[in-house]
Short mmCIF file of C-alpha atoms in Angstrom, two decimals:
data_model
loop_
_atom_site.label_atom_id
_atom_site.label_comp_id
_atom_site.label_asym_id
_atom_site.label_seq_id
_atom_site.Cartn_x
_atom_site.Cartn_y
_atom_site.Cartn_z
CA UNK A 1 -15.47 -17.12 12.02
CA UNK A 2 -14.84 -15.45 14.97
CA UNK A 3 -14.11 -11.72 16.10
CA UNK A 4 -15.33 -8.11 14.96
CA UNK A 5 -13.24 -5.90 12.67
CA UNK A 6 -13.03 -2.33 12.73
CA UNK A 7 -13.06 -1.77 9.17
CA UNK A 8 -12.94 1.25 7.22
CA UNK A 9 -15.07 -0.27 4.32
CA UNK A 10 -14.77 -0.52 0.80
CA UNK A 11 -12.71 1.91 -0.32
CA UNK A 12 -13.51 3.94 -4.01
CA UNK A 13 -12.05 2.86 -6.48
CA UNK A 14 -12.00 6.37 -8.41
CA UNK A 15 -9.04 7.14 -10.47
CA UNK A 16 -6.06 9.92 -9.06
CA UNK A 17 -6.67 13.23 -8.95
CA UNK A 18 -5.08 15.77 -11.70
CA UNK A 19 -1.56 16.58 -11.20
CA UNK A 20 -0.45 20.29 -9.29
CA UNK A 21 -0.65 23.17 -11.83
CA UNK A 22 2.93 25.29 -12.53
CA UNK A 23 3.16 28.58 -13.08
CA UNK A 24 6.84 29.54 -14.64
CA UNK A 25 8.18 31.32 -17.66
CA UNK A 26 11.64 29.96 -16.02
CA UNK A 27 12.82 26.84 -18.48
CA UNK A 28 15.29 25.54 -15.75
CA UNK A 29 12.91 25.71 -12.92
CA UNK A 30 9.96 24.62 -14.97
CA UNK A 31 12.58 21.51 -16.07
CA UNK A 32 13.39 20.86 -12.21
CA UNK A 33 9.83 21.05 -11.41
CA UNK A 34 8.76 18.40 -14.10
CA UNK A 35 11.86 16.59 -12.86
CA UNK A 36 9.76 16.23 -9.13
CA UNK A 37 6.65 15.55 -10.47
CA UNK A 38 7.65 12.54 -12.70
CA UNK A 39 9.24 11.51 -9.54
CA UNK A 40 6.49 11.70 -7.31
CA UNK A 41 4.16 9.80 -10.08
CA UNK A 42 1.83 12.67 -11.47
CA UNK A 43 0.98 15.03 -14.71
CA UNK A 44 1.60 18.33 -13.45
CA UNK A 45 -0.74 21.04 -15.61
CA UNK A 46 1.96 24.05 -17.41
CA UNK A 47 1.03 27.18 -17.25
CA UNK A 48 3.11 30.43 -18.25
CA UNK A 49 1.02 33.44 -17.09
CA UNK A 50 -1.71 33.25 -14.77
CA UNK A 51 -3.67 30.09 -14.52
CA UNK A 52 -7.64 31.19 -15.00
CA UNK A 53 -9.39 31.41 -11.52
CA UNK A 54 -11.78 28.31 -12.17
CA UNK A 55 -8.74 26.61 -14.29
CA UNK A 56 -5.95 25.58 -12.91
CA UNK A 57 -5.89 27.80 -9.72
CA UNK A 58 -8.97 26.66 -8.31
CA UNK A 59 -9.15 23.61 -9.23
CA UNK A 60 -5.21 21.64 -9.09
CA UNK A 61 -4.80 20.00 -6.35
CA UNK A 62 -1.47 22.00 -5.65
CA UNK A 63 -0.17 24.85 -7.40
CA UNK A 64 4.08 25.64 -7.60
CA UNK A 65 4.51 29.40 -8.50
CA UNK A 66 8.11 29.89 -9.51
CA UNK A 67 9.66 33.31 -8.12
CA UNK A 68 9.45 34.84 -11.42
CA UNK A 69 5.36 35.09 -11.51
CA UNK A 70 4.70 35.61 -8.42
CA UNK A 71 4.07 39.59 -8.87
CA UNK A 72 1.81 38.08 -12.11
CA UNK A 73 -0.01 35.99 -9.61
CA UNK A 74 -1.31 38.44 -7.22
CA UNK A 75 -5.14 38.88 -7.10
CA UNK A 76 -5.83 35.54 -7.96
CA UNK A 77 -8.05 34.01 -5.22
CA UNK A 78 -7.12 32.33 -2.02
CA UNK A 79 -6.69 28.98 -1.67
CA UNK A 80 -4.37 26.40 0.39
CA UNK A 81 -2.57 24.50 -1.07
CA UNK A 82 0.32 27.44 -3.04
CA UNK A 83 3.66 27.23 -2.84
CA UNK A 84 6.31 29.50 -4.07
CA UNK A 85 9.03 27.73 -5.72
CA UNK A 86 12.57 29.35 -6.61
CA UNK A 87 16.09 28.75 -6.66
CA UNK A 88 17.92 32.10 -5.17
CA UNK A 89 18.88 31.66 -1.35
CA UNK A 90 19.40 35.00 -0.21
CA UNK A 91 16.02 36.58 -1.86
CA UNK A 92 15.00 38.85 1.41
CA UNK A 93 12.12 40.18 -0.28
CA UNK A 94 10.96 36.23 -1.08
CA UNK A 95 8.52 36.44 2.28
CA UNK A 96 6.60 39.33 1.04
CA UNK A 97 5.30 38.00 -2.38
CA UNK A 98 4.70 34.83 -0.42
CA UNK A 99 2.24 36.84 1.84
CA UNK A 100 0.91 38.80 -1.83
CA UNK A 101 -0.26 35.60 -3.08
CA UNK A 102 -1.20 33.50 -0.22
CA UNK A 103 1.29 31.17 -0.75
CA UNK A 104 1.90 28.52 2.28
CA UNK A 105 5.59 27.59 1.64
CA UNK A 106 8.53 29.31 0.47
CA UNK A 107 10.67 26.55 -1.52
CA UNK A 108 14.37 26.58 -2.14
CA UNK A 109 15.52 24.07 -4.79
CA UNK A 110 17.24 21.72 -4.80
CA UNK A 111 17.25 21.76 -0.42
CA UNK A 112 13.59 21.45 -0.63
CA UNK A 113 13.02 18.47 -3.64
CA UNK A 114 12.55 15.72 -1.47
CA UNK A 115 10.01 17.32 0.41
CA UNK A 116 8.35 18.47 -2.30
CA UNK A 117 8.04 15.43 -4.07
CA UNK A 118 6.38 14.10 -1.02
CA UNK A 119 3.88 16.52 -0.80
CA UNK A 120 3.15 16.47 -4.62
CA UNK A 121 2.48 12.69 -4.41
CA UNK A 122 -0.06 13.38 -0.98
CA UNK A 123 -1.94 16.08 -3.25
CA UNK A 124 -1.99 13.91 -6.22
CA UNK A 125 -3.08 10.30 -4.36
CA UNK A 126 -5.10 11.97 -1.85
CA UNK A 127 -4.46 11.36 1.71
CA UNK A 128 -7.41 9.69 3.07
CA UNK A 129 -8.02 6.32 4.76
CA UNK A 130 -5.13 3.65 4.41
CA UNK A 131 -5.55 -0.01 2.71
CA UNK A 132 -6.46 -2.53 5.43
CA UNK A 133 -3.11 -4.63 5.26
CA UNK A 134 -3.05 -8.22 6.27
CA UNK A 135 -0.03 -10.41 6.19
CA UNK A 136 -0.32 -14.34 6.35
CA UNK A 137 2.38 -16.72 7.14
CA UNK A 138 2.48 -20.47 7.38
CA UNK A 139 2.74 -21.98 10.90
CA UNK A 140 4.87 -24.53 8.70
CA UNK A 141 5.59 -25.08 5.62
CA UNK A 142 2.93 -26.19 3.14
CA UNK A 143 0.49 -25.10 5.35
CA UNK A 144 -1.57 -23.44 2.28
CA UNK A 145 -0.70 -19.50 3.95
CA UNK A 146 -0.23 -18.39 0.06
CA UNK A 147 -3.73 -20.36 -1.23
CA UNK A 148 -5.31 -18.39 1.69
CA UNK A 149 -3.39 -14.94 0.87
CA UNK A 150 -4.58 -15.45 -3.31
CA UNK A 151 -7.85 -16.31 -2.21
CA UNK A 152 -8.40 -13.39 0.11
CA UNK A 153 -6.71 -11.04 -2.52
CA UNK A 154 -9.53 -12.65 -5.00
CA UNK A 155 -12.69 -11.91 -2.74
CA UNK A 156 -11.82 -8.71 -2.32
CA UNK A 157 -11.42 -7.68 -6.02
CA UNK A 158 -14.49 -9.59 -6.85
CA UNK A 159 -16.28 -7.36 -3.91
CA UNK A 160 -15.24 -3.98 -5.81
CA UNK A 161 -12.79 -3.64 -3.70
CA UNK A 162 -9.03 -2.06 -4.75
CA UNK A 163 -6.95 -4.83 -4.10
CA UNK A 164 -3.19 -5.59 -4.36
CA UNK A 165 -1.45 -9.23 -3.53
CA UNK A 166 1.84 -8.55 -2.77
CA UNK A 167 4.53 -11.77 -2.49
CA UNK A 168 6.75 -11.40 0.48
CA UNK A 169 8.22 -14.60 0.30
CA UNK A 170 11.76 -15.05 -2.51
CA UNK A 171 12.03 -18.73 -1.77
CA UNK A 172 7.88 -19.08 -2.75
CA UNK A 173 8.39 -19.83 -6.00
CA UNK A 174 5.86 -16.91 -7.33
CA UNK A 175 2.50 -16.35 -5.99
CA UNK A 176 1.52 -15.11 -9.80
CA UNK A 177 1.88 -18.38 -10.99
CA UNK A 178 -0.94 -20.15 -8.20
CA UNK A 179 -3.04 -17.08 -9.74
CA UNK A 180 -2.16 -18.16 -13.47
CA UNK A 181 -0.24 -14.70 -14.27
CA UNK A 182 3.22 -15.74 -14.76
CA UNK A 183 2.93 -14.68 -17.87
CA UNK A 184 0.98 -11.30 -17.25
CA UNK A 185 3.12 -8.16 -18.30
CA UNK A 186 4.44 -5.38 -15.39
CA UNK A 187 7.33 -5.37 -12.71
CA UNK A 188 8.01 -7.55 -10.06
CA UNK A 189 9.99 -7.31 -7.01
CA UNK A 190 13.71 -7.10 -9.06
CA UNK A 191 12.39 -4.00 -10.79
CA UNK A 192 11.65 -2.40 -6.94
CA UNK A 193 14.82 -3.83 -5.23
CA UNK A 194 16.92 -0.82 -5.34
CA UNK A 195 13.71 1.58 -4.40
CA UNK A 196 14.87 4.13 -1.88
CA UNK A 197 12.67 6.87 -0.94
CA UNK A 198 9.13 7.42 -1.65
CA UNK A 199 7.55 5.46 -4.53
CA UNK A 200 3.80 6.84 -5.90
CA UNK A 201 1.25 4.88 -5.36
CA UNK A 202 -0.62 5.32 -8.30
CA UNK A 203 2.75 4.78 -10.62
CA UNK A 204 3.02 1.35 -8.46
CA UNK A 205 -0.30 0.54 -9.21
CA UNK A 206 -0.13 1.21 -13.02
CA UNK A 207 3.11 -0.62 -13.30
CA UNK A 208 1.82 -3.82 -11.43
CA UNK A 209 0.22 -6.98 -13.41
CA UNK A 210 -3.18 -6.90 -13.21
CA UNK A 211 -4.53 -10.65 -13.00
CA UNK A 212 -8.16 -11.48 -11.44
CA UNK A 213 -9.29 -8.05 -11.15
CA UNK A 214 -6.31 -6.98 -8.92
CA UNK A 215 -2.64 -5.98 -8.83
CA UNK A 216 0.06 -8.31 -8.21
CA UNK A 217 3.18 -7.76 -6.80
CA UNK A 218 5.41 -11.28 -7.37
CA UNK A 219 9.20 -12.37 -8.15
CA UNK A 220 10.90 -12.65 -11.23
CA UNK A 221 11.73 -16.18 -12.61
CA UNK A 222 15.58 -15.44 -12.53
CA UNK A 223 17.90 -15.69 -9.60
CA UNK A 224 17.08 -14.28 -6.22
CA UNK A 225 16.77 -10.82 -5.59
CA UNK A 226 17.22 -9.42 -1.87
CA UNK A 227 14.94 -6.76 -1.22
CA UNK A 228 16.24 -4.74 1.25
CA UNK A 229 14.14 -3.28 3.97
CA UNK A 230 13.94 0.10 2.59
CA UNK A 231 12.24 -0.96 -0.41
CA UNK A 232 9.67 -3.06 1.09
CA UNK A 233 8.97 -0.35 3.63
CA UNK A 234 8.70 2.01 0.15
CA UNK A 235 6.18 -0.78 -1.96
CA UNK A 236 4.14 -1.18 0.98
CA UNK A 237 3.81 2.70 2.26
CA UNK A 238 2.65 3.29 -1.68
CA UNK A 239 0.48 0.26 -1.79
CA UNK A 240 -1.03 1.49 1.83
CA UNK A 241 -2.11 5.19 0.78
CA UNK A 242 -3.93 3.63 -2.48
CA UNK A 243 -6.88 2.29 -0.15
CA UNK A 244 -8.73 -0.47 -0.22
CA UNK A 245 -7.04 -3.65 0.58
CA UNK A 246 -3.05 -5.25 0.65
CA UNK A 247 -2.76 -9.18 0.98
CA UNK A 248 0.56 -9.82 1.77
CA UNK A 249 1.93 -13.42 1.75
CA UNK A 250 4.95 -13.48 4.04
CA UNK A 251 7.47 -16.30 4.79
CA UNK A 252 7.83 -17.34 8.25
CA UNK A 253 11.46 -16.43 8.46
CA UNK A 254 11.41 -13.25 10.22
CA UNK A 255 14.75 -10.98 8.60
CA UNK A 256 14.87 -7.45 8.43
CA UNK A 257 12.73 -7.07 5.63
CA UNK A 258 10.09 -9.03 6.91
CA UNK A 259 10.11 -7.28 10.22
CA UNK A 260 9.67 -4.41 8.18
CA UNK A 261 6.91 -5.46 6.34
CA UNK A 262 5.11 -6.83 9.61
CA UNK A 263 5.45 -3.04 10.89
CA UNK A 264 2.78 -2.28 8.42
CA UNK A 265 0.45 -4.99 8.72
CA UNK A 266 -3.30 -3.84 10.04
CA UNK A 267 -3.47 -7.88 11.32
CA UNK A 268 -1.70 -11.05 10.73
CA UNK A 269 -3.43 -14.61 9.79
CA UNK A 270 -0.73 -17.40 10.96
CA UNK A 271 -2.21 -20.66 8.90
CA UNK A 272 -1.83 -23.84 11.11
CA UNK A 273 -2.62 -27.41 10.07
CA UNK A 274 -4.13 -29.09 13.09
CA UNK A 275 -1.22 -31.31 14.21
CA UNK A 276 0.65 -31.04 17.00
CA UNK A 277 4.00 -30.39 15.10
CA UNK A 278 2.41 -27.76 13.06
CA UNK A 279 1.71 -26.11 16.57
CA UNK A 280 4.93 -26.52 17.75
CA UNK A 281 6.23 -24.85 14.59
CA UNK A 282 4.21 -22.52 14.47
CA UNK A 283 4.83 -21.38 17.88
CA UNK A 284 8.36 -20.61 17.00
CA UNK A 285 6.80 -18.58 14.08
CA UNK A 286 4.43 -16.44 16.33
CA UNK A 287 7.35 -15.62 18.90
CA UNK A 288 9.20 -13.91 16.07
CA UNK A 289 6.18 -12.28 14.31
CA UNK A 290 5.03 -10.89 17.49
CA UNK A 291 8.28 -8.88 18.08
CA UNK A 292 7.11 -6.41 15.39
CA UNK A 293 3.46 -7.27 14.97
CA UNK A 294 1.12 -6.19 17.74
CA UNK A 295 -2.56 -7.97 16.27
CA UNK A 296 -1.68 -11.66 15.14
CA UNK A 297 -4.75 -13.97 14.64
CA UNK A 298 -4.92 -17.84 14.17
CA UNK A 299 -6.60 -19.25 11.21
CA UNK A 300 -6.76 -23.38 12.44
CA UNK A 301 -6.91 -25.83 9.21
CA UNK A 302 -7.80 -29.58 9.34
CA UNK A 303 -8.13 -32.42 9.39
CA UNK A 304 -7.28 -32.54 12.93
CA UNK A 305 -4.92 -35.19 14.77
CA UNK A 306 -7.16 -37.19 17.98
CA UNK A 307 -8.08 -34.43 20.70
CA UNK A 308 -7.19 -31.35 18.89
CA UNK A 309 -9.73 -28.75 16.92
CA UNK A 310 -9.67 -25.32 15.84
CA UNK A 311 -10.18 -23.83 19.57
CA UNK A 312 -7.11 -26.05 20.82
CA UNK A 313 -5.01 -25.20 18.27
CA UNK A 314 -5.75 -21.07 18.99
CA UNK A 315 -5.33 -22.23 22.61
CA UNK A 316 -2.22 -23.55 22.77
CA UNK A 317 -0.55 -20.53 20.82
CA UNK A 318 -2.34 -17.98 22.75
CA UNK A 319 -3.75 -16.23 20.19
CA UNK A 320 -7.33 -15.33 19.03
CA UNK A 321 -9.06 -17.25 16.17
CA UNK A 322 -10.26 -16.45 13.10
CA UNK A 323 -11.81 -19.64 12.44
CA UNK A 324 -11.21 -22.45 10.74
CA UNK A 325 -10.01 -22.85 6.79
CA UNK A 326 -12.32 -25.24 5.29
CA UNK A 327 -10.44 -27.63 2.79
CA UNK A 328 -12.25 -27.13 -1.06
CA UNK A 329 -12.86 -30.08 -3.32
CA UNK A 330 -11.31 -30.18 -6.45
CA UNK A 331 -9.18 -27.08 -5.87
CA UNK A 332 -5.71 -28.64 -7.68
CA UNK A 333 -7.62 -28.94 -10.62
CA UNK A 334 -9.03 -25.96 -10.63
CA UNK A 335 -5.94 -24.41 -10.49
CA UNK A 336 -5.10 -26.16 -13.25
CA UNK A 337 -7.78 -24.90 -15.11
CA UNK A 338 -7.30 -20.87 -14.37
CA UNK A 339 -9.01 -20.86 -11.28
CA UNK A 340 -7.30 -19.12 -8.58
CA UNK A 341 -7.62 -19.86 -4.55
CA UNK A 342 -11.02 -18.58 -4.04
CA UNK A 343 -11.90 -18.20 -8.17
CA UNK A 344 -15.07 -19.83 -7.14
CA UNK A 345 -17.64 -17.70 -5.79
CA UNK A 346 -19.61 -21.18 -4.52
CA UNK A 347 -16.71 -22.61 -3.16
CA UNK A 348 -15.98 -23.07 0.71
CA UNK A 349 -12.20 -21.20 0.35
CA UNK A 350 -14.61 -17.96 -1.07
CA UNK A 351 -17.45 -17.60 1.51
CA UNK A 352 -14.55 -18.24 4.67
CA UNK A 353 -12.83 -15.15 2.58
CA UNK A 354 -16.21 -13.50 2.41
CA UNK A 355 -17.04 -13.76 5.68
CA UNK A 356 -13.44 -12.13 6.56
CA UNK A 357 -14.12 -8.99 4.49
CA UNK A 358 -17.74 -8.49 5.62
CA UNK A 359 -16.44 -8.73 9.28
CA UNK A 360 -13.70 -6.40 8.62
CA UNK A 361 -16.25 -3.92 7.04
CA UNK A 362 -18.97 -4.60 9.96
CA UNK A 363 -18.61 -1.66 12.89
CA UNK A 364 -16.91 -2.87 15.89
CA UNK A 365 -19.11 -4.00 18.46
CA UNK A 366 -17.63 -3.18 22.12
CA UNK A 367 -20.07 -5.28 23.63
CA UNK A 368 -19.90 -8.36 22.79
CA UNK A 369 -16.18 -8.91 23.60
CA UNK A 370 -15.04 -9.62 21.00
CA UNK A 371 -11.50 -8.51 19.43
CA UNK A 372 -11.12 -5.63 17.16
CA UNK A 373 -9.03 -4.67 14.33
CA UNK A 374 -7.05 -1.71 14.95
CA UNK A 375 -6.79 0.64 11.99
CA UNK A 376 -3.24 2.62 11.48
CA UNK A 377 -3.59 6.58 9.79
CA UNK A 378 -2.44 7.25 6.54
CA UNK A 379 1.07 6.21 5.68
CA UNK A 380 3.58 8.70 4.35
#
C-alpha cells in the first residue's frame, strides 16, 4: 500500500460531556431555553438560585443566566464560557450585569436561538479534532466500492476506533443489508431528509443502528427519498465533529448532494477493476469527483486484462495509488453467514483495511515523497 497519511489517530471514544447549566426562576425563558437545548442534542442541568461554585458553575460546560438572576449571580467565580440570556430588547442597563458576572455574551431571544443552539451543541460535543472522512466510489459499477467502504468501516470499529458508515448512494440497494443489519432498529436517511440546520452529533449517533461495533447510516426499504444537499451537508458536519472515523460509500453520479458530500471528504478511494473499460469509466468518474474533491486516490483491483497492473491503472488516471484490493476467498458466503466485508480479522480484505488505518495514523514523513493526507479543522 502506498503513501503516508497525516492522521490524527484514534480518536476517544469517551461519552459527551454534561449539558450547560441554567440559571432562571423565569418559566417562559427557562421553557425557551429547554426548547434550544433539546434542539441542539443535550441535558441542560436546572438551576433556580445560584448554582454552587464547584456544582454547576464550575463545572457545566456552558452556563445561560437568564436576566432575572443575574444580580443573584454576582460573586460567583470567573469562568468563560457565561452567557446572559433574556428576552427584553431595549434593557440599557443589560451591559452592566453582563460585566458584574463575567458573562461573555449578551443574548436576545428569539434573534439569538440559532446561534445559541450552535454554540450549546460545540460545548456539549466538544470541539476538538474532526473524524477522518473518506468517501469511495466505484470506477464502474460492481466494482466492489461498497464491500471496500463496509470493510474499512469494520477495521476501524474493531481497532477501537469511533466509526460511522454512512450510505451515499439511493439506487445501492442498502449498505446495512451487505453488513447483515437490515433489520437493526434506528433512522435511516428518510428520517434525515428534511434536516435543515445543525443536527447534534451525539443525538445522530444515538439514533443510528449500531451493527459490527459501529453506526450505520443506510436507506429505508420504501421508495426513494431525495436527500437534498442541505441535509447531507447537516449528517455529515454532525458525523465529522464526533471524531474518529466516517466511511462514506458514494455513487459515482456526481449531483448536488454528492458534490456536497465530496466537500467534506478528508480523501477519496475510486475502486477500479483492472480492465481497460473500467479505466475508461472511471475516468469519467474522477473528472467529476475532482471538481469538488481536492485528494482523490486510486485503489486498483484485479485480475488484470494482458499488460495492465495496479501502477498502470493509477497511471493512466493520473492519480496516486493506494494499492491494490486483494480479492478474499469465500467472501459471498461469508456474507451469507453474518460476516461483513472485512468481518474476518485473517482475511486479505482486513489486513489491506489495516494497513490503511495504521498509515493514516502513522506521522507524515516529508522525506520520503510520498503523498499526505490533508486534515480539515473542526466542522461547524
Amino acid at each position: 500500500m502506498a503513501g503516508f497519511f497525516a492522521g490524527g489517530g484514534p480518536s476517544s471514544t469517551e461519552g459527551r460531556r454534561d449539558g450547560p447549566s441554567i440559571v432562571t426562576e423565569d418559566p417562559d425563558l427557562l421553557d425557551d431555553l429547554l426548547r434550544l437545548c433539546a434542539a441542539a442534542g443535550a441535558m441542560p442541568e436546572v438551576h433556580h438560585g445560584p448554582p454552587g461554585k464547584r456544582g454547576g458553575w464550575e463545572r457545566a460546560p456552558m452556563v445561560l443566566v437568564g436576566d432575572d438572576m443575574a444580580r443573584s449571580c454576582r460573586g460567583l467565580p470567573r469562568r468563560p464560557g457565561v452567557m446572559l440570556v433574556g428576552r427584553e430588547q431595549d434593557d440599557p442597563d443589560v451591559w452592566r450585569r453582563a460585566v458584574e458576572i463575567g458573562a461573555e455574551y449578551v443574548l436576545r431571544l428569539p434573534d439569538s436561538e440559532r446561534w445559541l443552539v450552535d454554540q450549546i451543541a460545540d460545548a456539549v460535543e466538544g470541539v476538538g479534532r474532526s473524524a477522518l472522512t473518506v468517501g469511495v466510489m466505484g470506477g464502474r459499477g460492481g466494482s466492489g466500492a461498497s464491500t471496500l467502504a463496509c470493510a474499512l468501516a469494520v477495521t476501524a470499529a474493531r481497532s477501537g476506533r469511533r466509526a460511522m458508515l454512512i450510505d451515499g448512494d439511493p439506487l445501492g440497494g442498502g449498505i446495512d443489508v451487505l453488513l447483515g443489519g437490515e433489520e437493526s432498529e434506528g433512522l435511516r436517511w428518510p428520517d434525515f431528509a428534511r434536516s435543515k440546520g445543525r443536527v447534534g452529533g451525539g443525538a445522530l449517533e444515538d439514533s443510528l443502528p449500531a451493527v459490527h461495533g459501529l453506526r450505520v447510516l443506510s436507506w429505508g426499504r420504501d421508495d426513494e427519498v431525495i436527500v437534498p444537499p442541505q441535509a447531507m451537508q447537516s449528517v455529515l458536519a454532525a458525523a465529522r465533529r464526533l471524531g474518529g472515523v466516517v466511511v462514506v460509500d458514494l455513487p459515482r453520479r456526481v449531483d448536488e448532494s454528492v458534490a456536497e458530500a465530496l466537500a467534506q471528504m478528508d480523501v477519496g478511494l475510486l475502486v477500479v477493476p483492472g480492465e481497460l473499460r473500467a479505466v475508461a469509466a472511471a475516468q469519467r468518474v474522477a473528472a467529476s469527483a475532482r471538481m469538488v474533491l481536492d485528494d482523490l486516490r486510486v485503489v486498483a483491483r484485479g485480475p488484470y486484462t494482458a499488460g495492465l497492473d495496479e501502477q498502470w491503472v493509477a497511471q493512466a488516471l493520473g492519480l496516486p495509488l493506494v494499492g491494490d484490493l486483494p480479492a478474499e476467498a469465500g467472501l459471498p458466503s461469508a456474507l451469507d453467514s453474518g460476516v461483513p466485508p472485512g468481518g474476518n480479522s485473517r482475511g486479505s480484505l482486513a489486513r489491506f483495511c489495516t494497513a490503511f488505518w495504521d498509515l493514516a495514523d502513522a506521522p507524515a514523513s516529508r522525506s520520503s515523497g510520498a503523498a499526505t493526507l490533508p486534515r480539515r479543522g473542526a466542522t461547524s
